[in-house]
Coordinates of C-alpha atoms in Angstrom, one line a residue:
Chain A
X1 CA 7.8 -15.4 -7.0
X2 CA 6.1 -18.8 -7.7
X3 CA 2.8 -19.5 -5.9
X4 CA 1.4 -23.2 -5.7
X5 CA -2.7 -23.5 -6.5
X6 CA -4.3 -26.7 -5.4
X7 CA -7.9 -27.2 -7.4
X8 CA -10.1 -29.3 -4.7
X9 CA -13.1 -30.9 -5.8
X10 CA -15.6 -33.7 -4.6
X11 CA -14.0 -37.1 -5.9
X12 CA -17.9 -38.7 -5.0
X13 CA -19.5 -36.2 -6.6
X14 CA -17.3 -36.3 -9.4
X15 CA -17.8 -39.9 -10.4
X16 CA -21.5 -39.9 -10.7
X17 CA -21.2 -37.7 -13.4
X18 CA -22.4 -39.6 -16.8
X19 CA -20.1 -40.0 -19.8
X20 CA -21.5 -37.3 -21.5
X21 CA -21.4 -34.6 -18.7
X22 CA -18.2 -35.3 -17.9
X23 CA -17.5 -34.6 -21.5
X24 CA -19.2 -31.6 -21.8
X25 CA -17.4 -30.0 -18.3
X26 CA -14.2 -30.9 -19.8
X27 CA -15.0 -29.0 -23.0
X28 CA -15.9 -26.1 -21.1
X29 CA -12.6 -26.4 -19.1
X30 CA -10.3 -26.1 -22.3
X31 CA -11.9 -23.1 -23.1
X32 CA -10.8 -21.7 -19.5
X33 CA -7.8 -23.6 -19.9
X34 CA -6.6 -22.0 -22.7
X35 CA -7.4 -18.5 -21.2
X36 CA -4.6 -19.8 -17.9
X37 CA -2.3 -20.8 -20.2
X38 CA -2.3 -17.9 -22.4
X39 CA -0.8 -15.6 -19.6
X40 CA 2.2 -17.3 -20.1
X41 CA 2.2 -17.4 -16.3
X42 CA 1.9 -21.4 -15.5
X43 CA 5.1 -23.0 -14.9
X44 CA 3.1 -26.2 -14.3
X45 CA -0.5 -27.6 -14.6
X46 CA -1.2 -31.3 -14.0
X47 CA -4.4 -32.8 -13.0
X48 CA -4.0 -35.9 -10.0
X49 CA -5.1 -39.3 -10.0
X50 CA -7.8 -39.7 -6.9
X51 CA -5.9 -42.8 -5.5
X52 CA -2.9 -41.7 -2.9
X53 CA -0.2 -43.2 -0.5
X54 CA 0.2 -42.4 2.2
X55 CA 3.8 -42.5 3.9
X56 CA 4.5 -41.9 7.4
X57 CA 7.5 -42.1 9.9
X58 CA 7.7 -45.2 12.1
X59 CA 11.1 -44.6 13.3
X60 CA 13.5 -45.5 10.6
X61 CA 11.2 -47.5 8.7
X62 CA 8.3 -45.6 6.9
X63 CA 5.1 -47.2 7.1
X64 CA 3.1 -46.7 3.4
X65 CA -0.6 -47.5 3.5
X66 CA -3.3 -46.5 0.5
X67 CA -5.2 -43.8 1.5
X68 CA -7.7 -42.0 2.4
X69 CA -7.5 -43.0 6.2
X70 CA -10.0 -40.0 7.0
X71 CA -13.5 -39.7 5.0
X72 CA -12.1 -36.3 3.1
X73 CA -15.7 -34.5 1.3
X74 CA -12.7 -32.5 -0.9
X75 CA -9.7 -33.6 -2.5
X76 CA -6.8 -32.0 -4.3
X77 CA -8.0 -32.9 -8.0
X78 CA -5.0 -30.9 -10.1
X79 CA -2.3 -28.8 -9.6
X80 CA -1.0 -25.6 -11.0
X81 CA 2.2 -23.5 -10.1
X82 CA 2.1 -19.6 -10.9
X83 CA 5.1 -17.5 -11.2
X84 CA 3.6 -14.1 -10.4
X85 CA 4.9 -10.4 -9.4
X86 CA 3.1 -11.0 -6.3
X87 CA 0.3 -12.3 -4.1
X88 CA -2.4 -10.5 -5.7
X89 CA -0.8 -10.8 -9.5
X90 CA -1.4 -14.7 -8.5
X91 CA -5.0 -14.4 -7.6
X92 CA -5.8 -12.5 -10.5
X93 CA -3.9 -15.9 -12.4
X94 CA -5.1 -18.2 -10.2
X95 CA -8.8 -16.7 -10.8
X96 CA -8.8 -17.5 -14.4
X97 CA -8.4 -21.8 -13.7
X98 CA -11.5 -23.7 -14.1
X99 CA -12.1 -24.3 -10.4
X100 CA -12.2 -20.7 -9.8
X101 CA -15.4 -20.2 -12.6
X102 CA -17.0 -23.3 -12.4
X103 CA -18.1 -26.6 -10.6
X104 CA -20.0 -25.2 -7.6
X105 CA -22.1 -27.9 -7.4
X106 CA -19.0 -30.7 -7.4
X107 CA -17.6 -28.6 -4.5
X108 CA -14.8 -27.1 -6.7
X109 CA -12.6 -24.5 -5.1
X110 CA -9.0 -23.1 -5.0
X111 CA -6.5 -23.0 -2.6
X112 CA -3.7 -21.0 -3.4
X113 CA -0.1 -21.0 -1.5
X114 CA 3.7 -19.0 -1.6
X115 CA 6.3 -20.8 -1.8
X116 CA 8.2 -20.0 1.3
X117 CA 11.7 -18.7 0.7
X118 CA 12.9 -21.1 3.0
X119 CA 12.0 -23.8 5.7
X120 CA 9.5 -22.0 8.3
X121 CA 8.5 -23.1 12.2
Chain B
X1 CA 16.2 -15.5 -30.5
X2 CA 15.5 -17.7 -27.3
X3 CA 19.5 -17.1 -26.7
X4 CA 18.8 -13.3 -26.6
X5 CA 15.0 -13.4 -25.2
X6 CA 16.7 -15.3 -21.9
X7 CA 19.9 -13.3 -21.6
X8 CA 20.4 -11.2 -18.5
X9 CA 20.5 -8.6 -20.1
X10 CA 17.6 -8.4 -21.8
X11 CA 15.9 -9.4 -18.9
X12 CA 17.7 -6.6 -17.0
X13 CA 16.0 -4.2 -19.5
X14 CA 12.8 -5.5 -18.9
X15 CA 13.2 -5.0 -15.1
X16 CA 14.0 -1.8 -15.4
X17 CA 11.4 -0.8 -18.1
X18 CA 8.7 -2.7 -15.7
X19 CA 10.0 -0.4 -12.4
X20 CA 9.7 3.5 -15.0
X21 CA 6.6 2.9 -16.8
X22 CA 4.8 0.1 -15.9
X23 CA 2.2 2.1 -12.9
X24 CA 1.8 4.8 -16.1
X25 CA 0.9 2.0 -18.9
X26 CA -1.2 0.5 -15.9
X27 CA -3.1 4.0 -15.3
X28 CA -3.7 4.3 -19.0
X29 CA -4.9 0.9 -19.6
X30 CA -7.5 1.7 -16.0
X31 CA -8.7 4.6 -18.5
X32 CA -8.5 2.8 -21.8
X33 CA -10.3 -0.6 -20.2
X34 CA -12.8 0.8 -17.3
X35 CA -11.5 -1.8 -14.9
X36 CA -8.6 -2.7 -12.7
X37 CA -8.5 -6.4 -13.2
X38 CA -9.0 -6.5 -16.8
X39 CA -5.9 -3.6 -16.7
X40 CA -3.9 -5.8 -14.9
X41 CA -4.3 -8.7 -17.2
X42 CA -3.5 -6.2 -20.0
X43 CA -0.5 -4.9 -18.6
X44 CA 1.0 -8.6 -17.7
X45 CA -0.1 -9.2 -21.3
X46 CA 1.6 -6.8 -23.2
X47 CA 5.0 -7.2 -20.9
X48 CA 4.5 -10.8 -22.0
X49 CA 4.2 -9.5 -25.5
X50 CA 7.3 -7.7 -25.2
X51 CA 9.3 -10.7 -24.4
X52 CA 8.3 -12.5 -27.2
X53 CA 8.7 -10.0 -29.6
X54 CA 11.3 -7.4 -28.6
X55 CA 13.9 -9.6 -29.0
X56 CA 12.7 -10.4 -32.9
X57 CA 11.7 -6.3 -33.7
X58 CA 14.0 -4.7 -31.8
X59 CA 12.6 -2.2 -28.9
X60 CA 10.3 0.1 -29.9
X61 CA 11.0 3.8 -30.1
X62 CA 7.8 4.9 -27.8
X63 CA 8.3 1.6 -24.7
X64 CA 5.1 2.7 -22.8
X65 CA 2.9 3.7 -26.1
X66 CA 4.1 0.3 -27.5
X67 CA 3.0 -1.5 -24.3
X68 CA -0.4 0.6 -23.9
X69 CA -1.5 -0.2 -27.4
X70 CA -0.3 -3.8 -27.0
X71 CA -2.1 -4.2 -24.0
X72 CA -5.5 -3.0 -24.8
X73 CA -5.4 -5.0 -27.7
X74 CA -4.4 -8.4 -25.7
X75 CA -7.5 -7.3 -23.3
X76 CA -9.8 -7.1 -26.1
X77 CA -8.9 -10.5 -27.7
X78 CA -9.4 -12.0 -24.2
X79 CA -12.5 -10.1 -24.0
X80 CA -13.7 -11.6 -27.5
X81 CA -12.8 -15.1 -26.6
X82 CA -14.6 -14.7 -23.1
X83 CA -17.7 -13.1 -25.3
X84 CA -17.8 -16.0 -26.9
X85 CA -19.3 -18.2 -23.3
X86 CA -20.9 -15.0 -22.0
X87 CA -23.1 -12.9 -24.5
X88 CA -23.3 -10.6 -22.0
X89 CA -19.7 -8.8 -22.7
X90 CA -20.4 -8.3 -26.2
X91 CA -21.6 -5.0 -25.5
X92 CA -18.4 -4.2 -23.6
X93 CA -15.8 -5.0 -26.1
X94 CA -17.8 -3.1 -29.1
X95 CA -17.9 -0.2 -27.1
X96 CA -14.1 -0.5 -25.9
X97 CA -12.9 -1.5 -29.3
X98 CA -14.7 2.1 -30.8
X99 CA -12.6 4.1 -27.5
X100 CA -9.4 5.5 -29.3
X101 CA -5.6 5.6 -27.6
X102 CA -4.2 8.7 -27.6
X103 CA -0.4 9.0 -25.9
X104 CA -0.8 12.6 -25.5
X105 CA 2.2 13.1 -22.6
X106 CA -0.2 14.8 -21.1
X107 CA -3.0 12.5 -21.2
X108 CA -0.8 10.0 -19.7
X109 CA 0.4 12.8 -16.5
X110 CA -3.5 12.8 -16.0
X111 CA -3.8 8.9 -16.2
X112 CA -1.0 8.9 -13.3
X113 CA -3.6 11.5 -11.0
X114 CA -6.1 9.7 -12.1
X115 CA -5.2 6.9 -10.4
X116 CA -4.0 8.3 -7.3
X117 CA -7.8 9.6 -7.0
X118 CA -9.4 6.4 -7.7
X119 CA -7.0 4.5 -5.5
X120 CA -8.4 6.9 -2.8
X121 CA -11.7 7.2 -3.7
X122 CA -14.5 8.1 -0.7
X123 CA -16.4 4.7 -1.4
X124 CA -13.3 2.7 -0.2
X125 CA -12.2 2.5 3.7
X126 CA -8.8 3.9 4.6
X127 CA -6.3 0.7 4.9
X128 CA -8.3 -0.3 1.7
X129 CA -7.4 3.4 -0.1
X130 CA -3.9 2.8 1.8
X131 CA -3.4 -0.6 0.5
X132 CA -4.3 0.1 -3.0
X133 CA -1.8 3.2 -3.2
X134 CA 0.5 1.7 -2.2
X135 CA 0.4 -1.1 -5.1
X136 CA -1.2 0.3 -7.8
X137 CA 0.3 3.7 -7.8
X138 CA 3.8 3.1 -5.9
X139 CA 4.3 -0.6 -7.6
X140 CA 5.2 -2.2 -4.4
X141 CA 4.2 -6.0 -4.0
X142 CA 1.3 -7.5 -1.8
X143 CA 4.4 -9.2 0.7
X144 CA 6.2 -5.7 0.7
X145 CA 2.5 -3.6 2.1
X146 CA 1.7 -6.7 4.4
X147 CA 6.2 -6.2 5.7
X148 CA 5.6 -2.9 6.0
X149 CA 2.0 -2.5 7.6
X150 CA 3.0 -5.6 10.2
X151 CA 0.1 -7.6 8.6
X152 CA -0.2 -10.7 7.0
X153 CA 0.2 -11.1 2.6
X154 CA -3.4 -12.8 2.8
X155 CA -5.2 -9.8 5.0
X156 CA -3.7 -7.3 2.4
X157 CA -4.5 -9.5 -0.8
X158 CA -7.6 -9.7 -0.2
X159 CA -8.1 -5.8 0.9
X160 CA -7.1 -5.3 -2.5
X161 CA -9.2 -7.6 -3.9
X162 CA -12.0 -6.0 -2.0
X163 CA -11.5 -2.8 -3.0
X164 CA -11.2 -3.6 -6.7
X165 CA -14.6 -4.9 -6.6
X166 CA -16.2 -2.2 -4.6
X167 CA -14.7 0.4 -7.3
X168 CA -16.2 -2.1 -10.1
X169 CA -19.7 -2.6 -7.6
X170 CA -19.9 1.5 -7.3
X171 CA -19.0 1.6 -11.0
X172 CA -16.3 4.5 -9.8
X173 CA -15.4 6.4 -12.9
X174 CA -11.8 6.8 -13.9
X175 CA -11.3 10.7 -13.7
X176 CA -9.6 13.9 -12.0
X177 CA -12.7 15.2 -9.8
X178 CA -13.7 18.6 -10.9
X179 CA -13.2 21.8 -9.2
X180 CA -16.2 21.5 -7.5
X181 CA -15.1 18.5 -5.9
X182 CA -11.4 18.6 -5.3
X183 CA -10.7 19.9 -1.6
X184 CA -12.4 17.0 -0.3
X185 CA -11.2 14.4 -2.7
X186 CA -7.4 15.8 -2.3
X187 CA -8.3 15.9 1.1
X188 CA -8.8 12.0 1.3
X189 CA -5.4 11.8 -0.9
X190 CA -3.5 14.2 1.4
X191 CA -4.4 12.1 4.4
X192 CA -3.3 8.7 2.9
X193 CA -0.1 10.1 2.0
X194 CA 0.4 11.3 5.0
X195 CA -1.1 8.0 7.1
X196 CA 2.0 6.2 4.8
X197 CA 4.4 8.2 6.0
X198 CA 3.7 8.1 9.1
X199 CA 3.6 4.2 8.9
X200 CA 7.1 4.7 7.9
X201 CA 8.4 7.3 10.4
X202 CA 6.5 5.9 13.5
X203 CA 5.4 2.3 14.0
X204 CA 2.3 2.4 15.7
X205 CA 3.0 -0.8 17.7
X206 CA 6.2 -2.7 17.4
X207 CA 9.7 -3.1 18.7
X208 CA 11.6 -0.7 15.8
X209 CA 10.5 2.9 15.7
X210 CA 11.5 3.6 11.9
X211 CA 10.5 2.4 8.9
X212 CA 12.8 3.5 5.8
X213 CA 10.5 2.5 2.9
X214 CA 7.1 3.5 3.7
X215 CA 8.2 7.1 4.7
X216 CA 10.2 7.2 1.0
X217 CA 7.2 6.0 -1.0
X218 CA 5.0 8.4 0.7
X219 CA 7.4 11.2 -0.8
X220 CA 7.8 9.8 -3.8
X221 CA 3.5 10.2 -3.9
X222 CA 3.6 13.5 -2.7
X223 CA 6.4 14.8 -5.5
X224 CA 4.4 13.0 -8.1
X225 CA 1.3 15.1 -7.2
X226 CA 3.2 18.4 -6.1
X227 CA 3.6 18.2 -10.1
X228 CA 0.2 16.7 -11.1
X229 CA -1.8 19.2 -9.1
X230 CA 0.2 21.8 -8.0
X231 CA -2.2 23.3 -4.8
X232 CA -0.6 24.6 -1.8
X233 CA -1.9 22.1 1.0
X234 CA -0.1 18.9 -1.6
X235 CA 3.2 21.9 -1.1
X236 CA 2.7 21.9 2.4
X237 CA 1.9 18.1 3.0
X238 CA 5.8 17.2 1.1
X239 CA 7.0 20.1 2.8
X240 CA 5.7 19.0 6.2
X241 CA 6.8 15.3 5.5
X242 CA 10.3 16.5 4.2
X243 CA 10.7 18.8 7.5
X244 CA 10.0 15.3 9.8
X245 CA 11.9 13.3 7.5
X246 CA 15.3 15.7 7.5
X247 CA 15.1 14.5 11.1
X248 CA 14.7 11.4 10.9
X249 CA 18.3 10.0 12.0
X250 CA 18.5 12.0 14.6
X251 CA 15.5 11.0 16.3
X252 CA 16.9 7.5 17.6
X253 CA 20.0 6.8 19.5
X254 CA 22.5 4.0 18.5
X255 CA 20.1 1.4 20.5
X256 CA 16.9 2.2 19.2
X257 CA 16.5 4.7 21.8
X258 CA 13.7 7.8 21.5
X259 CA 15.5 10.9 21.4
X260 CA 13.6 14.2 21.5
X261 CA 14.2 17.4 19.1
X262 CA 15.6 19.3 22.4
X263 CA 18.3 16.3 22.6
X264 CA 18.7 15.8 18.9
X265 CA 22.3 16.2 17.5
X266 CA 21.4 18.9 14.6
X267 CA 24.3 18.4 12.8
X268 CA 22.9 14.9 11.2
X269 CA 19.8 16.8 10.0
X270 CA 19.5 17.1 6.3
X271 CA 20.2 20.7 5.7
X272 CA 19.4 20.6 1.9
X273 CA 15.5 18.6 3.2
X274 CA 15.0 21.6 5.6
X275 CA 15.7 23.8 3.2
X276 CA 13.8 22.4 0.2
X277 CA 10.8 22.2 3.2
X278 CA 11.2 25.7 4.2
X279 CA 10.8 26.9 0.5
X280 CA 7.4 25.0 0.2
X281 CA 5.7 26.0 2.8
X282 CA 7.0 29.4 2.4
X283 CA 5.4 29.3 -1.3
X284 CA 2.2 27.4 0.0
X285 CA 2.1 30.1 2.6
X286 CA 2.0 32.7 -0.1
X287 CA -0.5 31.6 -1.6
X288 CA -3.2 32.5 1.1
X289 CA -5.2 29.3 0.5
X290 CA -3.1 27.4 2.6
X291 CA -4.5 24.6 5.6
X292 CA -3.5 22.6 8.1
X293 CA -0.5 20.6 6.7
X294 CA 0.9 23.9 5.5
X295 CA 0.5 25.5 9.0
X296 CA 1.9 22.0 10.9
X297 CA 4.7 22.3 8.3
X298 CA 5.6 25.8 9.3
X299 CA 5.9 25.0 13.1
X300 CA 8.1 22.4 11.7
X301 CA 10.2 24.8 9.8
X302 CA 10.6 26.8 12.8
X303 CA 12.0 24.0 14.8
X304 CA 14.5 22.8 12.1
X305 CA 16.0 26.5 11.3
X306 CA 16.8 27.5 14.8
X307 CA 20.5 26.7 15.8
X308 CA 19.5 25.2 18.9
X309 CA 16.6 24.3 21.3
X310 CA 16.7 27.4 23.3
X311 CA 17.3 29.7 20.1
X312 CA 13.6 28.4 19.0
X313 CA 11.5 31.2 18.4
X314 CA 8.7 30.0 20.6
X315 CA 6.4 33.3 19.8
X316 CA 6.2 32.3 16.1
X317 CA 5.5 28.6 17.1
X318 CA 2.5 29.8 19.7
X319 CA 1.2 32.1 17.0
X320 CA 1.1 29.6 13.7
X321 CA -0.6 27.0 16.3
X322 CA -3.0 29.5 17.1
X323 CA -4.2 29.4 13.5
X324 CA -4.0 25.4 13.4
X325 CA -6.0 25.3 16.7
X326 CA -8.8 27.1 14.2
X327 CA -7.8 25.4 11.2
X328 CA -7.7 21.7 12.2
X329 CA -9.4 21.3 15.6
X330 CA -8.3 18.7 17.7
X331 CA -7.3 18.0 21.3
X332 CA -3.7 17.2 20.2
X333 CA -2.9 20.2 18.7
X334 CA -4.1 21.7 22.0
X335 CA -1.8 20.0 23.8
X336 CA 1.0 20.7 21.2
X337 CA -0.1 24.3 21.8
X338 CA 0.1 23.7 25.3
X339 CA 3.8 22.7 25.3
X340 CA 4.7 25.8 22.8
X341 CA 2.9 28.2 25.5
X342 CA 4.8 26.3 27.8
X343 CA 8.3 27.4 26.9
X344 CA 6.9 30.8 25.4
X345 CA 4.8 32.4 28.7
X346 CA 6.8 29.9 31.6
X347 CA 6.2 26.3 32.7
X348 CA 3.1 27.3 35.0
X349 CA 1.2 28.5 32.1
X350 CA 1.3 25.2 29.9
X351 CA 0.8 23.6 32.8
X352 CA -3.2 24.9 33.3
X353 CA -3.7 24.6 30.1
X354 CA -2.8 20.6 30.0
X355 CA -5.0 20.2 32.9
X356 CA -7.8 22.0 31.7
X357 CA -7.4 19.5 28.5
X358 CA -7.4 16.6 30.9
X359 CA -10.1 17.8 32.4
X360 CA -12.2 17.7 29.3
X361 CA -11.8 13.9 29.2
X362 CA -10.9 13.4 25.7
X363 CA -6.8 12.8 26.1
X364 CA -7.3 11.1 29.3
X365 CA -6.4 8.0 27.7
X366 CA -3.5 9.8 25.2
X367 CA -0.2 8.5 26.6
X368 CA 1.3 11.6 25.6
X369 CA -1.0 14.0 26.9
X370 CA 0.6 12.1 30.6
X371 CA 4.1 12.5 29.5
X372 CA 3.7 16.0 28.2
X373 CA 2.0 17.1 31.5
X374 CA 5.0 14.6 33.5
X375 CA 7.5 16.7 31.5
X376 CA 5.8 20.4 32.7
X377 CA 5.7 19.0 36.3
X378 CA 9.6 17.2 36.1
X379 CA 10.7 20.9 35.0
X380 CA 9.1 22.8 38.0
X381 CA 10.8 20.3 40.4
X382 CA 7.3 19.1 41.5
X383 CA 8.6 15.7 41.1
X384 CA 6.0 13.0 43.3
X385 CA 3.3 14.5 41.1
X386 CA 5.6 13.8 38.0
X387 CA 6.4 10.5 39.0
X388 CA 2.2 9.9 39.0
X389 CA 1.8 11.0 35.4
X390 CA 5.1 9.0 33.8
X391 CA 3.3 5.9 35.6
X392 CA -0.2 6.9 34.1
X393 CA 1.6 7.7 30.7
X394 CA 3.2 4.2 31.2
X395 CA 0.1 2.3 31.3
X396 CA -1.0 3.7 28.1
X397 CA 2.0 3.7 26.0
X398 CA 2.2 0.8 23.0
X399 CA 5.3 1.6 21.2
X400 CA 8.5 -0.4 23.1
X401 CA 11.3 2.6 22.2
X402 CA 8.7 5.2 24.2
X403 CA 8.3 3.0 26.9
X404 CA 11.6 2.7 27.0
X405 CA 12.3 6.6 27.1
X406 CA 9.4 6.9 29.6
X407 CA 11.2 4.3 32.2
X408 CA 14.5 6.5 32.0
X409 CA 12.8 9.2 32.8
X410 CA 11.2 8.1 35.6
X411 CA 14.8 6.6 37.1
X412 CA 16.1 9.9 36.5
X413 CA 14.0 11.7 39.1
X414 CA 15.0 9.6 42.4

């Protein structure tokens, strides 16, 4: 089963971090980086640009506008897919990313998702 | 080698390997590690391990002692590296890397009942002790419990996840209780076996009345510890269940309908079940030591091996609830008592005795304690006063197939 985990953190927060302590939380990271990828578990993990699109139906026409159009505190910062036995096989996966051990205070936190077997109501 | 590591086939074998041993190289890494998580993250390890390297080595000749030693080994380098950021494990993986792994086959039966206690340990709630059984010794996946309990994947994920750390928080040690200790602790076991397979066999709430899997995994536990700790109330708990399940198609019509054991069609009841059933409790019986799933499973015994519903022998039912009444106190088994000296001494007689239990307050809110005294009261012909019970026992009832069977019989008394 594949499970989808989207890392949220504060983009504000974020980018009043100096040089060097954005340095030092990305060394500390890799270190919990390496431990996710040594389950041999991830079937993807990318980190997000903070900039988005938006797209939305206007009849046959989508409108697109840059983003964000509400004042979001959190936003999805990366993006990791699991393939796990089950849902608590994932947490136990999904546990071991940096958002799950660190970055309180830049309002890091998971949230973690199934991928449905097919389209739901 | 990636040709052969990807093949179906050797995934196949991996399946099948993961379904027979994985739950016993879990229960030996719980034992070898001290902790659940740390287990799990062993166990995914070293079935990791054996997908990189099986198809280089070959299989080993021992799978599970190949996958136990692997495992603790993976845990240990993750503990290392994780040592290395918090000085506060160092102490941990010393001491675990000075614990030795013995594959004893009999150490590894023990890990298997070790497990089974600690999944039901005392400091846990019941759906937490259920929960956890059902995954960590049964294998089955978060989305099957949350299927089969009606709940939802997230409720039961994080029951789990709960209960793991109350284990770790009580600092629960991973062992067979003693002598000293074991009626109560199987006691707690008994009765989450038995809460599963009744899950299976009766839905609580909810349109269908039976539940295949739960009732199966709940047998599969009970055979497992039947060999583990051979004492006569785990005899009499499988032998109970078996009785109930040897029934089990019999028990619902072609629509989902109730049917009840004086209706039932005895020629679909398992013959070989009732038979294996009526060996156990005979042996648990035997022993003298015996309780109250041995004595419910000898009422049961004596419904299953008479011919027919009149044939029943009625005296042996009133006398083995006359012990339960003493050994396992409860209004219902009054009431079940009731109905057996209801068909034993006359109609009149069970009658009283319902009432009198109604009177006492405690089943006045029991749906069946209306439809068994609706039943007594349909029988003598007294059928306005029947009517008024089926309507109270109406009220009450949650489960759609009883309704169901309570609306016909109200029809069929105008």
């Amino acid at each position: 089963m594949k499970y989808l985990c989207l890392a949220y953190g504060d983009q504000k927060k974020m980018e009043k971090l100096s040089k060097e302590q954005f340095a030092e939380l990305i060394e500390r990271c890799k270190a919990y980086d390496a431990e996710l990828r040594a389950t041999g578990q991830l079937v993807q993990a990318d980190s997000l640009e903070w900039d988005y699109v938006a797209i939305r139906p206007n009849g046959a026409k989508p409108i697109v506008s840059d983003g964000p159009f509400v004042e979001t505190k959190e936003t999805v910062g990366g993006v990791i897919v699991i393939e796990a036995r089950d849902l608590n096989d994932a947490i136990r996966v999904a546990s071991l990313h940096p958002a799950a051990r660190m970055g309180e205070q830049l309002g890091w936190w998971i949230e973690l998702r199934p991928f449905a077997a097919e389209c739901h109501q | 080698m990636d040709n052969l590591r990807d093949s179906v086939e050797f995934r196949r074998r991996l399946d099948v390997l993961w379904r027979a041993e994985s739950r016993c190289v879990l229960a030996s890494l719980i034992r070898l590690l001290g902790d659940f998580d740390l287990a799990e993250e062993a166990l995914a390890a070293a079935f990791g391990a054996a997908l990189e390297d099986w198809p280089r080595d070959g299989e080993p000749a021992n799978a599970r002692a190949w996958l136990v030693s692997t495992g603790r080994h993976k845990a240990l380098d993750m503990l290392r590296k994780r040592a290395r950021f918090d000085a506060s494990l160092a102490p941990l993986v010393e001491r675990l890397d000075r614990a030795s792994t013995p594959h004893e086959p009999d150490e590894i039966e023990d890990d298997r009942l070790r497990l089974i206690f600690t999944c039901c340990h005392p400091v846990l709630a019941r759906e937490a002790q259920v929960a956890l059984t059902l995954r960590e010794v049964c294998g089955l996946s978060t989305e099957e419990i949350a299927r089969a309990l009606l709940t939802s994947s997230a409720t039961v994920a994080q029951r789990i996840v709960r209960a793991k750390a109350r284990l770790r928080e009580a600092r629960v040690t991973f062992h067979v209780p003693s002598r000293a200790e074991l009626p109560t602790r199987l006691d707690a076991v008994l009765s989450v076996i038995y809460l599963v397979f009744n899950e299976g066999y009766m839905a609580s709430a909810g349109a269908q009345l039976v539940r295949v899997d739960l009732s199966s995994e709940a047998l599969r536990i009970a055979r497992l510890l039947v060999e583990l700790c051979p004492e006569p109330e785990v005899e009499g708990l499988l032998a109970l269940m078996l009785l109930h399940d040897a029934r089990r198609t019999s028990r619902t019509d072609p629509d989902g309908g109730l049917v009840l054991i004086d209706d039932q069609d005895r020629s679909l009841w398992n013959r070989a079940q009732i038979a294996e059933g009526s060996q156990r409790v005979a042996r648990a019986i035997a022993t003298r030591r015996f309780g109250a799933y041995t004595l419910q499973a000898a009422i049961a015994a004596v419904h299953a091996e008479a011919p027919n519903a009149s044939a029943t022998d009625w005296e042996e039912v009133v006398a083995l609830y006359d012990l339960l009444v003493v050994a396992a106190p409860s209004p219902v088994v009054e009431l079940n008592r009731a109905m057996a000296v209801a068909m034993h001494s006359g109609l009149e007689r069970g009658l009283a005795l319902v009432d009198d239990l109604l009177a006492r307050g405690e089943l006045v809110d029991y749906h069946l304690a209306h439809a068994a005294r609706a039943d007594l009261l349909r029988r003598l012909g007294r059928t306005a006063e029947a009517r008024g019970s089926y309507e109270r026992a109406l009220m009450l009832v949650r489960q759609e197939p009883e309704r169901r069977f309570l609306l016909r019989r109200v029809r069929e008394l105008s």
